[in-house]
Amino acid sequence: MKEEVEKNIKEFGFPVVTDEKTGALQWVDMRELNVRYIMSVENTKPFFEGLRENKLVTTKCRKCGRLFFPPQKDCPSCRDSDMEWVELSKEGVLETLTVLFVRPPSFAKYNPYTVAIAKLDSGVRITAWLKMDPTKAKPGMRVRVEISRREEEGYYMYELVPSE
Ligand SMILES: [Zn+2]
Protein backbone atom coordinates (compact mmCIF):
# COMPACT_ATOMS: atom_id res chain seq x y z
CA MET A 1 0.00 0.00 0.00
CA LYS A 2 2.88 2.32 0.84
CA GLU A 3 4.10 2.28 -2.77
CA GLU A 4 0.63 3.08 -4.10
CA VAL A 5 0.31 5.97 -1.68
CA GLU A 6 3.71 7.36 -2.62
CA LYS A 7 2.85 7.05 -6.31
CA ASN A 8 -0.43 8.87 -5.74
CA ILE A 9 1.23 11.62 -3.72
CA LYS A 10 3.49 12.29 -6.72
CA GLU A 11 0.69 12.00 -9.25
CA PHE A 12 -2.25 13.64 -7.47
CA GLY A 13 -0.65 15.47 -4.60
CA PHE A 14 -2.57 13.56 -1.95
CA PRO A 15 -1.89 10.37 0.04
CA VAL A 16 -4.91 8.51 -1.28
CA VAL A 17 -5.64 4.92 -2.29
CA THR A 18 -8.65 3.12 -3.65
CA ASP A 19 -10.18 0.60 -1.26
CA GLU A 20 -9.90 -2.90 -2.78
CA LYS A 21 -13.36 -3.98 -1.67
CA THR A 22 -15.51 -0.91 -2.10
CA GLY A 23 -13.53 1.14 -4.58
CA ALA A 24 -13.93 4.11 -2.26
CA LEU A 25 -11.20 6.71 -2.14
CA GLN A 26 -9.30 6.63 1.14
CA TRP A 27 -6.89 9.04 2.78
CA VAL A 28 -3.83 7.33 4.21
CA ASP A 29 -1.95 9.57 6.56
CA MET A 30 1.75 8.83 6.15
CA ARG A 31 2.65 10.12 9.59
CA GLU A 32 2.79 7.23 12.01
CA LEU A 33 0.90 7.83 15.19
CA ASN A 34 2.43 6.61 18.42
CA VAL A 35 0.25 7.09 21.42
CA ARG A 36 1.30 6.60 25.00
CA TYR A 37 -1.20 8.00 27.38
CA ILE A 38 -0.91 8.73 31.04
CA MET A 39 -4.03 8.92 33.11
CA SER A 40 -4.69 9.03 36.78
CA VAL A 41 -5.89 5.80 38.36
CA GLU A 42 -5.84 7.25 41.84
CA ASN A 43 -9.62 7.03 42.12
CA THR A 44 -9.79 3.45 40.87
CA LYS A 45 -6.82 2.03 42.78
CA PRO A 46 -8.91 -0.66 44.51
CA PHE A 47 -9.80 -2.05 41.08
CA PHE A 48 -6.12 -2.64 40.26
CA GLU A 49 -5.36 -3.93 43.75
CA GLY A 50 -8.27 -6.34 43.28
CA LEU A 51 -6.83 -7.71 40.04
CA ARG A 52 -3.57 -8.42 41.85
CA GLU A 53 -5.54 -10.51 44.34
CA ASN A 54 -7.48 -12.27 41.55
CA LYS A 55 -10.62 -10.34 42.44
CA LEU A 56 -12.92 -8.34 40.23
CA VAL A 57 -14.06 -5.29 42.17
CA THR A 58 -16.12 -2.31 41.15
CA THR A 59 -18.07 0.59 42.56
CA LYS A 60 -21.62 0.64 43.82
CA CYS A 61 -23.54 3.83 44.53
CA ARG A 62 -24.56 4.00 48.18
CA LYS A 63 -27.43 6.30 47.30
CA CYS A 64 -29.19 4.50 44.42
CA GLY A 65 -27.59 1.08 44.81
CA ARG A 66 -26.50 0.77 41.18
CA LEU A 67 -23.42 -1.17 40.26
CA PHE A 68 -21.08 0.10 37.57
CA PHE A 69 -18.36 -1.60 35.63
CA PRO A 70 -15.77 -0.34 34.97
CA PRO A 71 -15.70 1.44 38.35
CA GLN A 72 -16.85 5.04 38.47
CA LYS A 73 -15.75 7.76 40.83
CA ASP A 74 -19.19 9.39 40.75
CA CYS A 75 -22.50 7.72 40.11
CA PRO A 76 -23.43 8.36 36.44
CA SER A 77 -27.06 7.85 37.40
CA CYS A 78 -27.65 10.13 40.40
CA ARG A 79 -24.33 12.01 40.26
CA ASP A 80 -23.58 11.23 43.88
CA SER A 81 -19.96 10.65 44.91
CA ASP A 82 -20.77 8.29 47.75
CA MET A 83 -19.52 5.10 46.11
CA GLU A 84 -18.46 1.90 47.82
CA TRP A 85 -16.21 -0.88 46.52
CA VAL A 86 -17.76 -4.30 46.10
CA GLU A 87 -16.44 -7.59 44.78
CA LEU A 88 -18.21 -9.01 41.73
CA SER A 89 -18.92 -12.63 40.97
CA LYS A 90 -16.79 -13.56 37.97
CA GLU A 91 -19.50 -15.79 36.53
CA GLY A 92 -21.92 -14.67 33.85
CA VAL A 93 -23.54 -15.28 30.50
CA LEU A 94 -22.04 -14.56 27.10
CA GLU A 95 -24.19 -12.05 25.25
CA THR A 96 -22.36 -11.29 22.03
CA LEU A 97 -18.97 -11.65 20.39
CA THR A 98 -17.04 -10.53 17.37
CA VAL A 99 -13.77 -11.77 15.88
CA LEU A 100 -11.38 -9.00 14.94
CA PHE A 101 -9.39 -9.83 11.85
CA VAL A 102 -8.74 -6.18 11.04
CA ARG A 103 -7.02 -5.06 14.21
CA PRO A 104 -6.28 -1.52 15.32
CA PRO A 105 -2.57 -0.69 14.83
CA SER A 106 -1.78 -1.09 18.53
CA PHE A 107 -3.12 -4.67 18.43
CA ALA A 108 -1.81 -5.56 14.96
CA LYS A 109 0.90 -7.78 16.45
CA TYR A 110 -1.71 -10.13 17.93
CA ASN A 111 -3.43 -12.94 16.03
CA PRO A 112 -7.08 -12.29 15.21
CA TYR A 113 -8.86 -12.16 18.56
CA THR A 114 -12.39 -12.29 19.85
CA VAL A 115 -13.99 -9.48 21.79
CA ALA A 116 -17.09 -10.37 23.75
CA ILE A 117 -19.66 -8.84 26.02
CA ALA A 118 -20.89 -10.86 28.97
CA LYS A 119 -23.53 -10.04 31.52
CA LEU A 120 -22.21 -11.00 34.93
CA ASP A 121 -24.54 -12.53 37.49
CA SER A 122 -24.53 -9.23 39.38
CA GLY A 123 -26.14 -7.62 36.32
CA VAL A 124 -23.20 -5.55 35.06
CA ARG A 125 -21.80 -6.04 31.58
CA ILE A 126 -18.15 -6.57 30.88
CA THR A 127 -16.32 -6.25 27.59
CA ALA A 128 -13.20 -8.37 27.27
CA TRP A 129 -11.28 -10.71 25.02
CA LEU A 130 -12.87 -14.14 24.82
CA LYS A 131 -10.30 -16.91 25.21
CA MET A 132 -11.81 -19.84 23.30
CA ASP A 133 -12.46 -21.08 19.78
CA PRO A 134 -15.00 -18.49 18.55
CA THR A 135 -16.73 -21.07 16.35
CA LYS A 136 -17.66 -22.93 19.54
CA ALA A 137 -18.87 -19.82 21.39
CA LYS A 138 -22.61 -19.31 21.63
CA PRO A 139 -24.49 -16.39 23.12
CA GLY A 140 -26.23 -17.64 26.24
CA MET A 141 -23.39 -19.91 27.31
CA ARG A 142 -21.87 -19.57 30.78
CA VAL A 143 -18.56 -17.77 30.94
CA ARG A 144 -16.36 -16.45 33.69
CA VAL A 145 -13.77 -13.72 34.05
CA GLU A 146 -10.20 -14.96 34.25
CA ILE A 147 -7.58 -12.60 35.59
CA SER A 148 -4.03 -13.14 34.37
CA ARG A 149 -0.96 -11.30 33.25
CA ARG A 150 -0.98 -10.39 29.59
CA GLU A 151 1.94 -11.99 27.85
CA GLU A 152 4.51 -9.62 26.49
CA GLU A 153 3.49 -6.53 28.49
CA GLY A 154 3.43 -8.51 31.73
CA TYR A 155 0.61 -6.62 33.37
CA TYR A 156 -2.68 -7.79 34.76
CA MET A 157 -5.71 -8.07 32.51
CA TYR A 158 -8.93 -9.97 32.45
CA GLU A 159 -10.45 -12.20 29.80
CA LEU A 160 -13.60 -14.22 29.41
CA VAL A 161 -13.30 -18.00 29.34
CA PRO A 162 -15.93 -20.72 29.11
CA SER A 163 -17.22 -21.69 32.55
CA GLU A 164 -17.16 -25.42 33.16
ZN1 LIG B 1 -26.43 6.55 42.28
Coordinates of C-alpha atoms and ligand atoms in Angstrom, one line a residue:
M1 CA 0.0 0.0 0.0
K2 CA 2.9 2.3 0.8
E3 CA 4.1 2.3 -2.8
E4 CA 0.6 3.1 -4.1
V5 CA 0.3 6.0 -1.7
E6 CA 3.7 7.4 -2.6
K7 CA 2.8 7.1 -6.3
N8 CA -0.4 8.9 -5.7
I9 CA 1.2 11.6 -3.7
K10 CA 3.5 12.3 -6.7
E11 CA 0.7 12.0 -9.2
F12 CA -2.3 13.6 -7.5
G13 CA -0.6 15.5 -4.6
F14 CA -2.6 13.6 -2.0
P15 CA -1.9 10.4 0.0
V16 CA -4.9 8.5 -1.3
V17 CA -5.6 4.9 -2.3
T18 CA -8.7 3.1 -3.7
D19 CA -10.2 0.6 -1.3
E20 CA -9.9 -2.9 -2.8
K21 CA -13.4 -4.0 -1.7
T22 CA -15.5 -0.9 -2.1
G23 CA -13.5 1.1 -4.6
A24 CA -13.9 4.1 -2.3
L25 CA -11.2 6.7 -2.1
Q26 CA -9.3 6.6 1.1
W27 CA -6.9 9.0 2.8
V28 CA -3.8 7.3 4.2
D29 CA -1.9 9.6 6.6
M30 CA 1.7 8.8 6.2
R31 CA 2.6 10.1 9.6
E32 CA 2.8 7.2 12.0
L33 CA 0.9 7.8 15.2
N34 CA 2.4 6.6 18.4
V35 CA 0.2 7.1 21.4
R36 CA 1.3 6.6 25.0
Y37 CA -1.2 8.0 27.4
I38 CA -0.9 8.7 31.0
M39 CA -4.0 8.9 33.1
S40 CA -4.7 9.0 36.8
V41 CA -5.9 5.8 38.4
E42 CA -5.8 7.3 41.8
N43 CA -9.6 7.0 42.1
T44 CA -9.8 3.4 40.9
K45 CA -6.8 2.0 42.8
P46 CA -8.9 -0.7 44.5
F47 CA -9.8 -2.1 41.1
F48 CA -6.1 -2.6 40.3
E49 CA -5.4 -3.9 43.8
G50 CA -8.3 -6.3 43.3
L51 CA -6.8 -7.7 40.0
R52 CA -3.6 -8.4 41.8
E53 CA -5.5 -10.5 44.3
N54 CA -7.5 -12.3 41.6
K55 CA -10.6 -10.3 42.4
L56 CA -12.9 -8.3 40.2
V57 CA -14.1 -5.3 42.2
T58 CA -16.1 -2.3 41.1
T59 CA -18.1 0.6 42.6
K60 CA -21.6 0.6 43.8
C61 CA -23.5 3.8 44.5
R62 CA -24.6 4.0 48.2
K63 CA -27.4 6.3 47.3
C64 CA -29.2 4.5 44.4
G65 CA -27.6 1.1 44.8
R66 CA -26.5 0.8 41.2
L67 CA -23.4 -1.2 40.3
F68 CA -21.1 0.1 37.6
F69 CA -18.4 -1.6 35.6
P70 CA -15.8 -0.3 35.0
P71 CA -15.7 1.4 38.3
Q72 CA -16.8 5.0 38.5
K73 CA -15.7 7.8 40.8
D74 CA -19.2 9.4 40.7
C75 CA -22.5 7.7 40.1
P76 CA -23.4 8.4 36.4
S77 CA -27.1 7.8 37.4
C78 CA -27.7 10.1 40.4
R79 CA -24.3 12.0 40.3
D80 CA -23.6 11.2 43.9
S81 CA -20.0 10.6 44.9
D82 CA -20.8 8.3 47.8
M83 CA -19.5 5.1 46.1
E84 CA -18.5 1.9 47.8
W85 CA -16.2 -0.9 46.5
V86 CA -17.8 -4.3 46.1
E87 CA -16.4 -7.6 44.8
L88 CA -18.2 -9.0 41.7
S89 CA -18.9 -12.6 41.0
K90 CA -16.8 -13.6 38.0
E91 CA -19.5 -15.8 36.5
G92 CA -21.9 -14.7 33.9
V93 CA -23.5 -15.3 30.5
L94 CA -22.0 -14.6 27.1
E95 CA -24.2 -12.1 25.2
T96 CA -22.4 -11.3 22.0
L97 CA -19.0 -11.7 20.4
T98 CA -17.0 -10.5 17.4
V99 CA -13.8 -11.8 15.9
L100 CA -11.4 -9.0 14.9
F101 CA -9.4 -9.8 11.8
V102 CA -8.7 -6.2 11.0
R103 CA -7.0 -5.1 14.2
P104 CA -6.3 -1.5 15.3
P105 CA -2.6 -0.7 14.8
S106 CA -1.8 -1.1 18.5
F107 CA -3.1 -4.7 18.4
A108 CA -1.8 -5.6 15.0
K109 CA 0.9 -7.8 16.5
Y110 CA -1.7 -10.1 17.9
N111 CA -3.4 -12.9 16.0
P112 CA -7.1 -12.3 15.2
Y113 CA -8.9 -12.2 18.6
T114 CA -12.4 -12.3 19.9
V115 CA -14.0 -9.5 21.8
A116 CA -17.1 -10.4 23.7
I117 CA -19.7 -8.8 26.0
A118 CA -20.9 -10.9 29.0
K119 CA -23.5 -10.0 31.5
L120 CA -22.2 -11.0 34.9
D121 CA -24.5 -12.5 37.5
S122 CA -24.5 -9.2 39.4
G123 CA -26.1 -7.6 36.3
V124 CA -23.2 -5.6 35.1
R125 CA -21.8 -6.0 31.6
I126 CA -18.1 -6.6 30.9
T127 CA -16.3 -6.2 27.6
A128 CA -13.2 -8.4 27.3
W129 CA -11.3 -10.7 25.0
L130 CA -12.9 -14.1 24.8
K131 CA -10.3 -16.9 25.2
M132 CA -11.8 -19.8 23.3
D133 CA -12.5 -21.1 19.8
P134 CA -15.0 -18.5 18.5
T135 CA -16.7 -21.1 16.3
K136 CA -17.7 -22.9 19.5
A137 CA -18.9 -19.8 21.4
K138 CA -22.6 -19.3 21.6
P139 CA -24.5 -16.4 23.1
G140 CA -26.2 -17.6 26.2
M141 CA -23.4 -19.9 27.3
R142 CA -21.9 -19.6 30.8
V143 CA -18.6 -17.8 30.9
R144 CA -16.4 -16.4 33.7
V145 CA -13.8 -13.7 34.1
E146 CA -10.2 -15.0 34.3
I147 CA -7.6 -12.6 35.6
S148 CA -4.0 -13.1 34.4
R149 CA -1.0 -11.3 33.2
R150 CA -1.0 -10.4 29.6
E151 CA 1.9 -12.0 27.9
E152 CA 4.5 -9.6 26.5
E153 CA 3.5 -6.5 28.5
G154 CA 3.4 -8.5 31.7
Y155 CA 0.6 -6.6 33.4
Y156 CA -2.7 -7.8 34.8
M157 CA -5.7 -8.1 32.5
Y158 CA -8.9 -10.0 32.5
E159 CA -10.4 -12.2 29.8
L160 CA -13.6 -14.2 29.4
V161 CA -13.3 -18.0 29.3
P162 CA -15.9 -20.7 29.1
S163 CA -17.2 -21.7 32.5
E164 CA -17.2 -25.4 33.2
Ligands
ZN1 ZN -26.4 6.6 42.3

